[in-house]
Short mmCIF file of C-alpha atoms in Angstrom, two decimals:
data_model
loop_
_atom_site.label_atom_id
_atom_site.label_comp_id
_atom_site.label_asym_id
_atom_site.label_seq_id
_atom_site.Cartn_x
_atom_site.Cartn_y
_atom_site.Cartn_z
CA UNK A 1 9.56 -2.93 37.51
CA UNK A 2 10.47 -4.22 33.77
CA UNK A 3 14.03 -4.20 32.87
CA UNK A 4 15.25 -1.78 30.35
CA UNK A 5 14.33 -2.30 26.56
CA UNK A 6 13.58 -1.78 23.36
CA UNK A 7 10.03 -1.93 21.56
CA UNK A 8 8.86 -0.54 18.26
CA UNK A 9 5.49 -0.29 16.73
CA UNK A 10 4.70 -0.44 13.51
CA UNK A 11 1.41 1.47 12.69
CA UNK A 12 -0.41 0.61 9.82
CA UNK A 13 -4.18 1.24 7.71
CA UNK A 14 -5.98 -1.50 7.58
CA UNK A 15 -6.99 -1.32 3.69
CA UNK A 16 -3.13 -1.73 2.94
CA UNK A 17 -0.63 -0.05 1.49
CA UNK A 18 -1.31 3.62 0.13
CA UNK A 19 2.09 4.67 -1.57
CA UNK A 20 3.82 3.05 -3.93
CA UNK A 21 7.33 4.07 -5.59
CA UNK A 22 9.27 2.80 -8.18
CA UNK A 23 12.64 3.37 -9.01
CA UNK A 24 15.17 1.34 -11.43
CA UNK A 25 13.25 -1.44 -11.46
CA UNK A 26 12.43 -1.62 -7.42
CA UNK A 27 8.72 -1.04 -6.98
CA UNK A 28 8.24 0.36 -3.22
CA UNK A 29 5.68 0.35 -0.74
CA UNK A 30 5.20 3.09 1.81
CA UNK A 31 3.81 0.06 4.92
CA UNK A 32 3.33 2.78 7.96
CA UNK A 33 4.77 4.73 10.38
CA UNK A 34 7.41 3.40 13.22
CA UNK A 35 7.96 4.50 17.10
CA UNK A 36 10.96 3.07 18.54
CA UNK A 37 10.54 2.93 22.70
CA UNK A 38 13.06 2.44 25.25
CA UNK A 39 13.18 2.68 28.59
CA UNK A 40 11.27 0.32 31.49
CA UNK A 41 8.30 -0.60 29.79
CA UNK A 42 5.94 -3.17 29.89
CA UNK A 43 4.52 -4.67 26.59
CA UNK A 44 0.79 -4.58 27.90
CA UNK A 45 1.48 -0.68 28.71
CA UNK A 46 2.70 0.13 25.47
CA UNK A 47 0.13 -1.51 23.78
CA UNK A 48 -2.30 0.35 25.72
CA UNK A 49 -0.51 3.83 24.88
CA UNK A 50 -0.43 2.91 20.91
CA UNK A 51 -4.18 1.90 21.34
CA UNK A 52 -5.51 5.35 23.31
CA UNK A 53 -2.62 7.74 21.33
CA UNK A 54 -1.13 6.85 18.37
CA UNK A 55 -3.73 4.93 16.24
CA UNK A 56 -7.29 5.96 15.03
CA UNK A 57 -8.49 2.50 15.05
CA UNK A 58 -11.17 3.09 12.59
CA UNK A 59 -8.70 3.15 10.03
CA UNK A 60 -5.33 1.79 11.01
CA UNK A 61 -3.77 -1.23 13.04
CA UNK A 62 -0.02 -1.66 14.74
CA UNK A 63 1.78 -4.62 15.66
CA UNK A 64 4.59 -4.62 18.53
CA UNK A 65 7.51 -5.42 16.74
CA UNK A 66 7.81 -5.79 13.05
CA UNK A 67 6.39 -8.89 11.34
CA UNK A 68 8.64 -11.31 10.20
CA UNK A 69 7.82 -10.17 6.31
CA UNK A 70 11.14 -10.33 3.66
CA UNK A 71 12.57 -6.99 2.54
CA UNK A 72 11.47 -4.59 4.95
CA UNK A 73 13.56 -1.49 5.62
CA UNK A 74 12.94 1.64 8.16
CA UNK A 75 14.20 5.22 7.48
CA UNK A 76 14.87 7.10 10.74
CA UNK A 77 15.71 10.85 11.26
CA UNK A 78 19.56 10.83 12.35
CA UNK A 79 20.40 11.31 15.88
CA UNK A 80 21.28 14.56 15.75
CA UNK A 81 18.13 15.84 13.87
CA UNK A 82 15.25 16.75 16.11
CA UNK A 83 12.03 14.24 15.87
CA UNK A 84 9.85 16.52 16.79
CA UNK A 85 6.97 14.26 16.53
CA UNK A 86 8.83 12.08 19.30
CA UNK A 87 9.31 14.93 21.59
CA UNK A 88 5.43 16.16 21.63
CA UNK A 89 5.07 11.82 22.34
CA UNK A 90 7.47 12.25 24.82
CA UNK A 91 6.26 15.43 26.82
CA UNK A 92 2.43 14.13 26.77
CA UNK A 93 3.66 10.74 28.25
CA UNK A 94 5.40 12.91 30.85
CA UNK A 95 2.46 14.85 31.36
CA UNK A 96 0.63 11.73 31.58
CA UNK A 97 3.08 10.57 34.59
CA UNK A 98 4.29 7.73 32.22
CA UNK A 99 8.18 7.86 33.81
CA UNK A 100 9.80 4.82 32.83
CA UNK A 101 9.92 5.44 29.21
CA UNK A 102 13.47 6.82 28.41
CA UNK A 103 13.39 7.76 24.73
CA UNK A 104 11.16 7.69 21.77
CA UNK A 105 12.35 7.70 18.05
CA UNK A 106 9.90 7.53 14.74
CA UNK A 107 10.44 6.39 11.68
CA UNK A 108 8.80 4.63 8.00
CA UNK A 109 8.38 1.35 7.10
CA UNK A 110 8.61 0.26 3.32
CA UNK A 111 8.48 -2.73 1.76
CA UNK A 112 10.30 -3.79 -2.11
CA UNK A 113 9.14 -6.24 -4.09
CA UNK A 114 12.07 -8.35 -4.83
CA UNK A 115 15.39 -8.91 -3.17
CA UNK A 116 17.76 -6.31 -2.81
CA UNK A 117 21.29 -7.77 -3.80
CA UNK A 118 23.73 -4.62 -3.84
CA UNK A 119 22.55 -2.87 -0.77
CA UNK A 120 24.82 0.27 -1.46
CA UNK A 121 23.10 0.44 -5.17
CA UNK A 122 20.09 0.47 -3.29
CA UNK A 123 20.60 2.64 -1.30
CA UNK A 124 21.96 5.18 -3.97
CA UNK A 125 18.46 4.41 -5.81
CA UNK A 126 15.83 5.11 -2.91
CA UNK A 127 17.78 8.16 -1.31
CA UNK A 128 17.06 10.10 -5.07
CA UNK A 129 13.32 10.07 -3.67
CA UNK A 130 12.50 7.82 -1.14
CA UNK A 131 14.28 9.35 1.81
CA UNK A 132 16.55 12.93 2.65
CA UNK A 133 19.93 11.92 2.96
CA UNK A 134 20.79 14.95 4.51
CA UNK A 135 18.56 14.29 8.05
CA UNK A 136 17.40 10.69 7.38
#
């Protein structure tokens, strides 16, 4: 049995990026979607649940982990907010008698085109559109 830790996947379509955003100069790019796993979990095992679940693999791709690209960020749901897509994950991986999985989180992955330098600016710019400061 695997000791316990912590994977994420990062799903994305293969033709590339769909959304773009700009704001105050920051140009924005919606990458894909993000479930963060923990529990006892084998790699191999989760690679095989994104594969038969999560993707449609006509159209999209995923990588364990996040690749080492510059000026990523992720915007989660706060703890206290209910993922409810993570839950449904959850409960069918249950159902599925997949045990050692403890928790499941989601999330989205964006990329910006240039460096940020005053994270709290940035942060002041994206949360006007990019993400709900109230439950993200």
């Amino acid at each position: 049995m695997p000791m316990n830790s912590e994977y994420f996947v990062s799903i994305y379509n293969k033709e590339g990026v769909k959304e773009k955003f700009s704001f105050d100069g920051f140009e924005i790019f919606k990458k894909g979607k993000v479930y963060f796993f923990s529990g006892s979990i084998e790699k191999n095992l989760l690679e095989n649940i994104t594969k038969e679940i999560l993707i449609d693999p006509v159209i999209e791709d995923f990588s364990i982990g996040i690749k080492k690209e510059k000026n990523l960020f992720i915007v989660t749901l706060k703890k206290l907010v209910l993922d409810v897509e993570a839950e449904t994950l959850k409960s069918l991986l249950r159902f599925l008698k997949i045990k050692n999985i403890k928790d499941v989180r989601t999330g989205k992955l964006f990329k910006v085109n240039k460096k940020i330098k005053n994270k709290i600016k940035f942060l002041k710019i994206i949360s006007k559109g990019i993400y709900n400061t109230v439950i993200e």
